[in-house]
Amino acid sequence: MIIVMEAEATAEELEKVLEKIEALGYKPHVMHGVERNVIGAIGDERHKGKLQVLETMAGVESVVPILQPYKLASLEVRKERTEVSVRGATIGRDTLMIIAGPCSVESEDQVLRAAQAVKEAGANVFRGGAFKPRTSPYSFQGMGEDGLKLLAAARDATGLPIITEVLNPRDLDLVAKYADIIQIGARNVQNFALLKEVGQTMKPTLLKRGMATTIKEFLMSAEYILSEGNDAVILCERGIRTFETATRNTLDLSCIPVLQRLSHLPIVIDPSHAVGTWHYVPAMARAAVAAGADGLMIEVHPMPAEALCDGAQSLKPDRFAQVLQELAPIAEAVGKKMP
Ligand code: PEP
Ligand code: MN
């Protein structure tokens, strides 16, 4: 249920309503608006009718049901678009976030060169996987904590915040110690145990859509993180699986206007994992910004031919710099600021 407070409601009235929600067995999530406060009361759907009693309390304007199954992720609960900021990099509303870096952390030299190059090109977040979800157990699985340390060194050298993937709850404390943004990969989009634990870290989290996840399922997964109290969730579309084999996946750009109509959460597009070949990355990056994406995640490697993972889809630094230059007029045309 959504409890809409009156514009003149006092802090004490709000407090009393929050207490009552808890007494009724629901979890209150307050959204502080410019004009009025709104509370999302989340819990057992079957007995939500009992929340109607809140309408009799001082300071309450109305109590209305949330129609969508994803509650906190939905625009019904929060009309203002969510903005997420981390170490000076912002995503949401009119600010684009450009995340770039190699698929995986491979060596000190590779990471520092990549971080320096993407920073010079204009990216404002550095990516790199230390724990890699590989199709084959015999493929390179990532450097683990040594890789996280190298990412931290890259952050020290460039000032760029870092994003890196966590594969399972066992590694979460370790990853959260180093990461500025936690990445949940496509394969873990419905790992509900992981989603809940990441929700408890309160760290900005980028949640990738799975390769066979509907938009509704995607938002339900975001809801798992939000419902733990973590509201710094960024959605990321990275291509879905279709019959087409000319590209690694099919980039569902229509998810941008769809998600924007349903949710207030910012949306990042990852064209690299979507197309799987560097040739197509620039065009899809431009298209994503034109369609209203709030950010991009692009794989960049100083020497793609030598990459241990996803070299074929990684841009060389000079091509990446060119892509960002090409994006500037498109961003301006759609009212977004480049970082
Ligand atoms: C990645 O970002 O390197 C990655 C593994 O992506 P995805 O989860 O989208 O496959
Ligand atoms: Mn990759």
mmCIF file of N, CA and C in Angstrom, residues 105-212:
data_model
loop_
_atom_site.group_PDB
_atom_site.id
_atom_site.type_symbol
_atom_site.label_atom_id
_atom_site.label_comp_id
_atom_site.label_asym_id
_atom_site.label_seq_id
_atom_site.Cartn_x
_atom_site.Cartn_y
_atom_site.Cartn_z
ATOM 1 N N VAL A 105 39.937 -8.509 -14.693
ATOM 2 C CA VAL A 105 41.227 -8.016 -14.205
ATOM 3 C C VAL A 105 42.246 -9.113 -14.485
ATOM 4 N N GLU A 106 43.335 -8.743 -15.184
ATOM 5 C CA GLU A 106 44.301 -9.777 -15.588
ATOM 6 C C GLU A 106 45.694 -9.540 -15.019
ATOM 7 N N SER A 107 46.092 -8.280 -14.918
ATOM 8 C CA SER A 107 47.424 -7.968 -14.383
ATOM 9 C C SER A 107 47.443 -6.502 -13.975
ATOM 10 N N GLU A 108 48.444 -6.129 -13.212
ATOM 11 C CA GLU A 108 48.551 -4.744 -12.773
ATOM 12 C C GLU A 108 48.690 -3.813 -13.976
ATOM 13 N N ASP A 109 49.550 -4.219 -14.894
ATOM 14 C CA ASP A 109 49.790 -3.377 -16.066
ATOM 15 C C ASP A 109 48.506 -3.178 -16.870
ATOM 16 N N GLN A 110 47.800 -4.284 -17.110
ATOM 17 C CA GLN A 110 46.560 -4.203 -17.902
ATOM 18 C C GLN A 110 45.536 -3.294 -17.231
ATOM 19 N N VAL A 111 45.356 -3.458 -15.920
ATOM 20 C CA VAL A 111 44.323 -2.707 -15.206
ATOM 21 C C VAL A 111 44.667 -1.217 -15.151
ATOM 22 N N LEU A 112 45.927 -0.917 -14.836
ATOM 23 C CA LEU A 112 46.276 0.497 -14.718
ATOM 24 C C LEU A 112 46.229 1.193 -16.073
ATOM 25 N N ARG A 113 46.669 0.492 -17.106
ATOM 26 C CA ARG A 113 46.595 1.097 -18.446
ATOM 27 C C ARG A 113 45.150 1.324 -18.861
ATOM 28 N N ALA A 114 44.310 0.328 -18.600
ATOM 29 C CA ALA A 114 42.900 0.441 -18.988
ATOM 30 C C ALA A 114 42.223 1.583 -18.227
ATOM 31 N N ALA A 115 42.493 1.652 -16.919
ATOM 32 C CA ALA A 115 41.826 2.673 -16.102
ATOM 33 C C ALA A 115 42.240 4.074 -16.546
ATOM 34 N N GLN A 116 43.533 4.236 -16.795
ATOM 35 C CA GLN A 116 44.035 5.544 -17.237
ATOM 36 C C GLN A 116 43.404 5.926 -18.572
ATOM 37 N N ALA A 117 43.351 4.941 -19.467
ATOM 38 C CA ALA A 117 42.836 5.220 -20.817
ATOM 39 C C ALA A 117 41.352 5.582 -20.792
ATOM 40 N N VAL A 118 40.544 4.841 -20.018
ATOM 41 C CA VAL A 118 39.104 5.152 -20.037
ATOM 42 C C VAL A 118 38.838 6.479 -19.328
ATOM 43 N N LYS A 119 39.674 6.790 -18.354
ATOM 44 C CA LYS A 119 39.505 8.084 -17.685
ATOM 45 C C LYS A 119 39.805 9.224 -18.658
ATOM 46 N N GLU A 120 40.923 9.084 -19.366
ATOM 47 C CA GLU A 120 41.284 10.134 -20.329
ATOM 48 C C GLU A 120 40.218 10.297 -21.399
ATOM 49 N N ALA A 121 39.588 9.197 -21.767
ATOM 50 C CA ALA A 121 38.554 9.258 -22.810
ATOM 51 C C ALA A 121 37.277 9.915 -22.300
ATOM 52 N N GLY A 122 37.079 9.916 -20.971
ATOM 53 C CA GLY A 122 35.886 10.577 -20.425
ATOM 54 C C GLY A 122 34.949 9.675 -19.648
ATOM 55 N N ALA A 123 35.327 8.420 -19.404
ATOM 56 C CA ALA A 123 34.479 7.555 -18.567
ATOM 57 C C ALA A 123 34.561 8.036 -17.121
ATOM 58 N N ASN A 124 33.516 7.753 -16.327
ATOM 59 C CA ASN A 124 33.607 8.161 -14.916
ATOM 60 C C ASN A 124 33.480 7.011 -13.920
ATOM 61 N N VAL A 125 33.378 5.775 -14.405
ATOM 62 C CA VAL A 125 33.436 4.605 -13.524
ATOM 63 C C VAL A 125 34.278 3.547 -14.240
ATOM 64 N N PHE A 126 35.128 2.863 -13.444
ATOM 65 C CA PHE A 126 35.998 1.832 -14.036
ATOM 66 C C PHE A 126 35.456 0.454 -13.687
ATOM 67 N N ARG A 127 35.361 -0.421 -14.674
ATOM 68 C CA ARG A 127 34.860 -1.769 -14.436
ATOM 69 C C ARG A 127 35.967 -2.808 -14.616
ATOM 70 N N GLY A 128 35.774 -3.969 -14.015
ATOM 71 C CA GLY A 128 36.703 -5.078 -14.197
ATOM 72 C C GLY A 128 36.249 -6.212 -13.293
ATOM 73 N N GLY A 129 36.201 -7.417 -13.828
ATOM 74 C CA GLY A 129 35.734 -8.543 -13.037
ATOM 75 C C GLY A 129 36.895 -9.256 -12.345
ATOM 76 N N ALA A 130 36.745 -9.503 -11.040
ATOM 77 C CA ALA A 130 37.738 -10.282 -10.300
ATOM 78 C C ALA A 130 37.207 -11.708 -10.088
ATOM 79 N N PHE A 131 35.903 -11.828 -10.095
ATOM 80 C CA PHE A 131 35.242 -13.148 -10.031
ATOM 81 C C PHE A 131 34.427 -13.268 -11.318
ATOM 82 N N LYS A 132 34.785 -14.195 -12.166
ATOM 83 C CA LYS A 132 34.145 -14.258 -13.489
ATOM 84 C C LYS A 132 33.202 -15.455 -13.619
ATOM 85 N N PRO A 133 31.996 -15.205 -14.092
ATOM 86 C CA PRO A 133 31.065 -16.312 -14.340
ATOM 87 C C PRO A 133 31.312 -16.888 -15.737
ATOM 88 N N ARG A 134 32.052 -17.953 -15.838
ATOM 89 C CA ARG A 134 32.413 -18.489 -17.156
ATOM 90 C C ARG A 134 31.597 -19.730 -17.472
ATOM 91 N N THR A 135 31.268 -19.890 -18.739
ATOM 92 C CA THR A 135 30.473 -21.041 -19.158
ATOM 93 C C THR A 135 31.227 -22.343 -18.884
ATOM 94 N N SER A 136 32.551 -22.299 -19.096
ATOM 95 C CA SER A 136 33.345 -23.505 -18.842
ATOM 96 C C SER A 136 34.112 -23.395 -17.523
ATOM 97 N N PRO A 137 34.085 -24.446 -16.720
ATOM 98 C CA PRO A 137 34.864 -24.398 -15.471
ATOM 99 C C PRO A 137 36.364 -24.387 -15.734
ATOM 100 N N TYR A 138 36.764 -24.686 -16.971
ATOM 101 C CA TYR A 138 38.204 -24.711 -17.300
ATOM 102 C C TYR A 138 38.696 -23.356 -17.805
ATOM 103 N N SER A 139 37.774 -22.414 -18.040
ATOM 104 C CA SER A 139 38.193 -21.080 -18.480
ATOM 105 C C SER A 139 38.678 -20.281 -17.272
ATOM 106 N N PHE A 140 39.415 -19.218 -17.565
ATOM 107 C CA PHE A 140 39.919 -18.304 -16.535
ATOM 108 C C PHE A 140 38.768 -17.819 -15.652
ATOM 109 N N GLN A 141 38.908 -18.008 -14.357
ATOM 110 C CA GLN A 141 37.795 -17.717 -13.437
ATOM 111 C C GLN A 141 37.938 -16.365 -12.724
ATOM 112 N N GLY A 142 39.018 -15.652 -13.048
ATOM 113 C CA GLY A 142 39.229 -14.363 -12.385
ATOM 114 C C GLY A 142 40.301 -14.469 -11.329
ATOM 115 N N MET A 143 40.841 -13.308 -10.928
ATOM 116 C CA MET A 143 41.970 -13.294 -9.997
ATOM 117 C C MET A 143 41.542 -13.262 -8.531
ATOM 118 N N GLY A 144 40.237 -13.176 -8.271
ATOM 119 C CA GLY A 144 39.773 -13.145 -6.876
ATOM 120 C C GLY A 144 40.251 -11.905 -6.147
ATOM 121 N N GLU A 145 40.644 -12.080 -4.874
ATOM 122 C CA GLU A 145 41.000 -10.893 -4.082
ATOM 123 C C GLU A 145 42.185 -10.133 -4.672
ATOM 124 N N ASP A 146 43.122 -10.842 -5.277
ATOM 125 C CA ASP A 146 44.252 -10.122 -5.901
ATOM 126 C C ASP A 146 43.720 -9.155 -6.962
ATOM 127 N N GLY A 147 42.696 -9.586 -7.660
ATOM 128 C CA GLY A 147 42.084 -8.729 -8.681
ATOM 129 C C GLY A 147 41.399 -7.530 -8.052
ATOM 130 N N LEU A 148 40.738 -7.756 -6.923
ATOM 131 C CA LEU A 148 40.075 -6.633 -6.228
ATOM 132 C C LEU A 148 41.111 -5.604 -5.784
ATOM 133 N N LYS A 149 42.272 -6.103 -5.350
ATOM 134 C CA LYS A 149 43.334 -5.182 -4.905
ATOM 135 C C LYS A 149 43.836 -4.341 -6.082
ATOM 136 N N LEU A 150 43.917 -4.977 -7.244
ATOM 137 C CA LEU A 150 44.370 -4.215 -8.415
ATOM 138 C C LEU A 150 43.333 -3.162 -8.810
ATOM 139 N N LEU A 151 42.057 -3.502 -8.664
ATOM 140 C CA LEU A 151 41.011 -2.509 -8.954
ATOM 141 C C LEU A 151 41.131 -1.323 -7.990
ATOM 142 N N ALA A 152 41.391 -1.639 -6.729
ATOM 143 C CA ALA A 152 41.544 -0.556 -5.741
ATOM 144 C C ALA A 152 42.762 0.309 -6.100
ATOM 145 N N ALA A 153 43.813 -0.325 -6.612
ATOM 146 C CA ALA A 153 45.004 0.443 -7.018
ATOM 147 C C ALA A 153 44.649 1.344 -8.203
ATOM 148 N N ALA A 154 43.815 0.835 -9.100
ATOM 149 C CA ALA A 154 43.394 1.648 -10.256
ATOM 150 C C ALA A 154 42.558 2.835 -9.781
ATOM 151 N N ARG A 155 41.731 2.611 -8.762
ATOM 152 C CA ARG A 155 40.933 3.720 -8.214
ATOM 153 C C ARG A 155 41.855 4.768 -7.586
ATOM 154 N N ASP A 156 42.876 4.285 -6.851
ATOM 155 C CA ASP A 156 43.814 5.229 -6.232
ATOM 156 C C ASP A 156 44.543 6.042 -7.304
ATOM 157 N N ALA A 157 44.886 5.373 -8.399
ATOM 158 C CA ALA A 157 45.680 6.051 -9.425
ATOM 159 C C ALA A 157 44.849 7.051 -10.227
ATOM 160 N N THR A 158 43.564 6.752 -10.411
ATOM 161 C CA THR A 158 42.757 7.599 -11.310
ATOM 162 C C THR A 158 41.666 8.393 -10.610
ATOM 163 N N GLY A 159 41.289 7.971 -9.426
ATOM 164 C CA GLY A 159 40.151 8.603 -8.747
ATOM 165 C C GLY A 159 38.811 8.069 -9.215
ATOM 166 N N LEU A 160 38.814 7.147 -10.185
ATOM 167 C CA LEU A 160 37.539 6.617 -10.676
ATOM 168 C C LEU A 160 36.960 5.602 -9.694
ATOM 169 N N PRO A 161 35.655 5.699 -9.393
ATOM 170 C CA PRO A 161 35.039 4.630 -8.609
ATOM 171 C C PRO A 161 35.056 3.323 -9.388
ATOM 172 N N ILE A 162 35.006 2.193 -8.672
ATOM 173 C CA ILE A 162 35.100 0.909 -9.360
ATOM 174 C C ILE A 162 33.836 0.074 -9.173
ATOM 175 N N ILE A 163 33.516 -0.659 -10.220
ATOM 176 C CA ILE A 163 32.394 -1.598 -10.171
ATOM 177 C C ILE A 163 32.945 -2.979 -10.492
ATOM 178 N N THR A 164 32.505 -3.962 -9.708
ATOM 179 C CA THR A 164 32.968 -5.325 -9.947
ATOM 180 C C THR A 164 31.893 -6.309 -9.503
ATOM 181 N N GLU A 165 31.929 -7.484 -10.116
ATOM 182 C CA GLU A 165 30.837 -8.446 -9.927
ATOM 183 C C GLU A 165 31.047 -9.338 -8.705
ATOM 184 N N VAL A 166 29.941 -9.633 -8.026
ATOM 185 C CA VAL A 166 29.973 -10.650 -6.972
ATOM 186 C C VAL A 166 29.192 -11.852 -7.495
ATOM 187 N N LEU A 167 29.764 -13.032 -7.312
ATOM 188 C CA LEU A 167 29.120 -14.231 -7.861
ATOM 189 C C LEU A 167 28.259 -14.963 -6.848
ATOM 190 N N ASN A 168 28.656 -14.896 -5.580
ATOM 191 C CA ASN A 168 27.849 -15.620 -4.587
ATOM 192 C C ASN A 168 27.956 -14.958 -3.215
ATOM 193 N N PRO A 169 26.975 -15.236 -2.349
ATOM 194 C CA PRO A 169 26.941 -14.562 -1.041
ATOM 195 C C PRO A 169 28.226 -14.747 -0.235
ATOM 196 N N ARG A 170 28.917 -15.877 -0.447
ATOM 197 C CA ARG A 170 30.142 -16.159 0.296
ATOM 198 C C ARG A 170 31.214 -15.086 0.091
ATOM 199 N N ASP A 171 31.238 -14.518 -1.110
ATOM 200 C CA ASP A 171 32.271 -13.515 -1.424
ATOM 201 C C ASP A 171 31.807 -12.082 -1.208
ATOM 202 N N LEU A 172 30.578 -11.915 -0.752
ATOM 203 C CA LEU A 172 30.013 -10.554 -0.745
ATOM 204 C C LEU A 172 30.775 -9.582 0.153
ATOM 205 N N ASP A 173 31.109 -10.010 1.372
ATOM 206 C CA ASP A 173 31.808 -9.081 2.272
ATOM 207 C C ASP A 173 33.119 -8.620 1.650
ATOM 208 N N LEU A 174 33.814 -9.575 1.047
ATOM 209 C CA LEU A 174 35.092 -9.262 0.428
ATOM 210 C C LEU A 174 34.902 -8.273 -0.725
ATOM 211 N N VAL A 175 33.962 -8.565 -1.615
ATOM 212 C CA VAL A 175 33.744 -7.696 -2.773
ATOM 213 C C VAL A 175 33.282 -6.310 -2.303
ATOM 214 N N ALA A 176 32.390 -6.292 -1.315
ATOM 215 C CA ALA A 176 31.847 -5.007 -0.840
ATOM 216 C C ALA A 176 32.942 -4.147 -0.197
ATOM 217 N N LYS A 177 33.986 -4.796 0.326
ATOM 218 C CA LYS A 177 35.085 -4.062 0.951
ATOM 219 C C LYS A 177 35.833 -3.207 -0.097
ATOM 220 N N TYR A 178 35.891 -3.701 -1.313
ATOM 221 C CA TYR A 178 36.644 -2.987 -2.346
ATOM 222 C C TYR A 178 35.759 -2.182 -3.306
ATOM 223 N N ALA A 179 34.590 -2.730 -3.633
ATOM 224 C CA ALA A 179 33.783 -2.138 -4.717
ATOM 225 C C ALA A 179 33.060 -0.874 -4.277
ATOM 226 N N ASP A 180 32.934 0.069 -5.209
ATOM 227 C CA ASP A 180 32.062 1.220 -4.980
ATOM 228 C C ASP A 180 30.650 0.890 -5.460
ATOM 229 N N ILE A 181 30.582 0.112 -6.535
ATOM 230 C CA ILE A 181 29.290 -0.366 -7.026
ATOM 231 C C ILE A 181 29.411 -1.883 -7.176
ATOM 232 N N ILE A 182 28.449 -2.601 -6.637
ATOM 233 C CA ILE A 182 28.453 -4.061 -6.765
ATOM 234 C C ILE A 182 27.680 -4.426 -8.027
ATOM 235 N N GLN A 183 28.257 -5.311 -8.807
ATOM 236 C CA GLN A 183 27.570 -5.779 -10.023
ATOM 237 C C GLN A 183 27.007 -7.171 -9.781
ATOM 238 N N ILE A 184 25.734 -7.332 -10.142
ATOM 239 C CA ILE A 184 25.147 -8.680 -10.148
ATOM 240 C C ILE A 184 24.957 -9.051 -11.603
ATOM 241 N N GLY A 185 25.571 -10.134 -12.010
ATOM 242 C CA GLY A 185 25.605 -10.502 -13.416
ATOM 243 C C GLY A 185 24.312 -11.140 -13.898
ATOM 244 N N ALA A 186 24.218 -11.243 -15.219
ATOM 245 C CA ALA A 186 23.009 -11.767 -15.862
ATOM 246 C C ALA A 186 22.622 -13.145 -15.314
ATOM 247 N N ARG A 187 23.641 -13.947 -15.041
ATOM 248 C CA ARG A 187 23.350 -15.322 -14.593
ATOM 249 C C ARG A 187 22.826 -15.380 -13.166
ATOM 250 N N ASN A 188 22.993 -14.306 -12.444
ATOM 251 C CA ASN A 188 22.562 -14.285 -11.035
ATOM 252 C C ASN A 188 21.315 -13.437 -10.798
ATOM 253 N N VAL A 189 20.672 -13.039 -11.894
ATOM 254 C CA VAL A 189 19.547 -12.098 -11.736
ATOM 255 C C VAL A 189 18.437 -12.662 -10.854
ATOM 256 N N GLN A 190 18.324 -13.986 -10.804
ATOM 257 C CA GLN A 190 17.299 -14.572 -9.928
ATOM 258 C C GLN A 190 17.911 -15.408 -8.804
ATOM 259 N N ASN A 191 19.138 -15.045 -8.433
ATOM 260 C CA ASN A 191 19.739 -15.668 -7.252
ATOM 261 C C ASN A 191 19.235 -14.857 -6.053
ATOM 262 N N PHE A 192 18.058 -15.248 -5.580
ATOM 263 C CA PHE A 192 17.361 -14.410 -4.593
ATOM 264 C C PHE A 192 18.126 -14.274 -3.282
ATOM 265 N N ALA A 193 18.854 -15.321 -2.917
ATOM 266 C CA ALA A 193 19.645 -15.245 -1.678
ATOM 267 C C ALA A 193 20.713 -14.157 -1.826
ATOM 268 N N LEU A 194 21.347 -14.113 -2.988
ATOM 269 C CA LEU A 194 22.372 -13.103 -3.238
ATOM 270 C C LEU A 194 21.748 -11.705 -3.282
ATOM 271 N N LEU A 195 20.613 -11.591 -3.944
ATOM 272 C CA LEU A 195 19.956 -10.278 -4.062
ATOM 273 C C LEU A 195 19.628 -9.717 -2.675
ATOM 274 N N LYS A 196 19.114 -10.584 -1.805
ATOM 275 C CA LYS A 196 18.756 -10.121 -0.460
ATOM 276 C C LYS A 196 19.993 -9.640 0.287
ATOM 277 N N GLU A 197 21.066 -10.408 0.180
ATOM 278 C CA GLU A 197 22.274 -10.015 0.922
ATOM 279 C C GLU A 197 22.880 -8.736 0.386
ATOM 280 N N VAL A 198 22.833 -8.584 -0.930
ATOM 281 C CA VAL A 198 23.352 -7.350 -1.515
ATOM 282 C C VAL A 198 22.480 -6.177 -1.067
ATOM 283 N N GLY A 199 21.181 -6.422 -0.933
ATOM 284 C CA GLY A 199 20.273 -5.384 -0.436
ATOM 285 C C GLY A 199 20.667 -4.905 0.950
ATOM 286 N N GLN A 200 21.239 -5.801 1.735
ATOM 287 C CA GLN A 200 21.618 -5.425 3.106
ATOM 288 C C GLN A 200 22.924 -4.639 3.176
ATOM 289 N N THR A 201 23.706 -4.664 2.094
ATOM 290 C CA THR A 201 24.980 -3.927 2.133
ATOM 291 C C THR A 201 24.765 -2.425 2.013
ATOM 292 N N MET A 202 23.617 -2.022 1.448
ATOM 293 C CA MET A 202 23.311 -0.595 1.195
ATOM 294 C C MET A 202 24.289 0.016 0.198
ATOM 295 N N LYS A 203 25.028 -0.808 -0.535
ATOM 296 C CA LYS A 203 25.962 -0.270 -1.527
ATOM 297 C C LYS A 203 25.242 -0.101 -2.846
ATOM 298 N N PRO A 204 25.582 0.919 -3.623
ATOM 299 C CA PRO A 204 25.012 1.009 -4.961
ATOM 300 C C PRO A 204 25.224 -0.317 -5.701
ATOM 301 N N THR A 205 24.175 -0.763 -6.361
ATOM 302 C CA THR A 205 24.212 -2.077 -7.000
ATOM 303 C C THR A 205 23.704 -1.991 -8.431
ATOM 304 N N LEU A 206 24.490 -2.529 -9.351
ATOM 305 C CA LEU A 206 24.050 -2.601 -10.741
ATOM 306 C C LEU A 206 23.577 -4.026 -11.000
ATOM 307 N N LEU A 207 22.304 -4.139 -11.328
ATOM 308 C CA LEU A 207 21.682 -5.452 -11.540
ATOM 309 C C LEU A 207 21.491 -5.675 -13.035
ATOM 310 N N LYS A 208 22.133 -6.727 -13.542
ATOM 311 C CA LYS A 208 21.988 -7.017 -14.971
ATOM 312 C C LYS A 208 20.758 -7.873 -15.226
ATOM 313 N N ARG A 209 20.113 -7.593 -16.336
ATOM 314 C CA ARG A 209 18.987 -8.414 -16.746
ATOM 315 C C ARG A 209 19.538 -9.745 -17.242
ATOM 316 N N GLY A 210 18.850 -10.826 -16.929
ATOM 317 C CA GLY A 210 19.286 -12.122 -17.412
ATOM 318 C C GLY A 210 19.015 -12.266 -18.894
ATOM 319 N N MET A 211 19.617 -13.297 -19.478
ATOM 320 C CA MET A 211 19.440 -13.459 -20.929
ATOM 321 C C MET A 211 18.055 -13.979 -21.289
ATOM 322 N N ALA A 212 17.299 -14.441 -20.283
ATOM 323 C CA ALA A 212 15.931 -14.904 -20.549
ATOM 324 C C ALA A 212 14.982 -14.368 -19.474
#
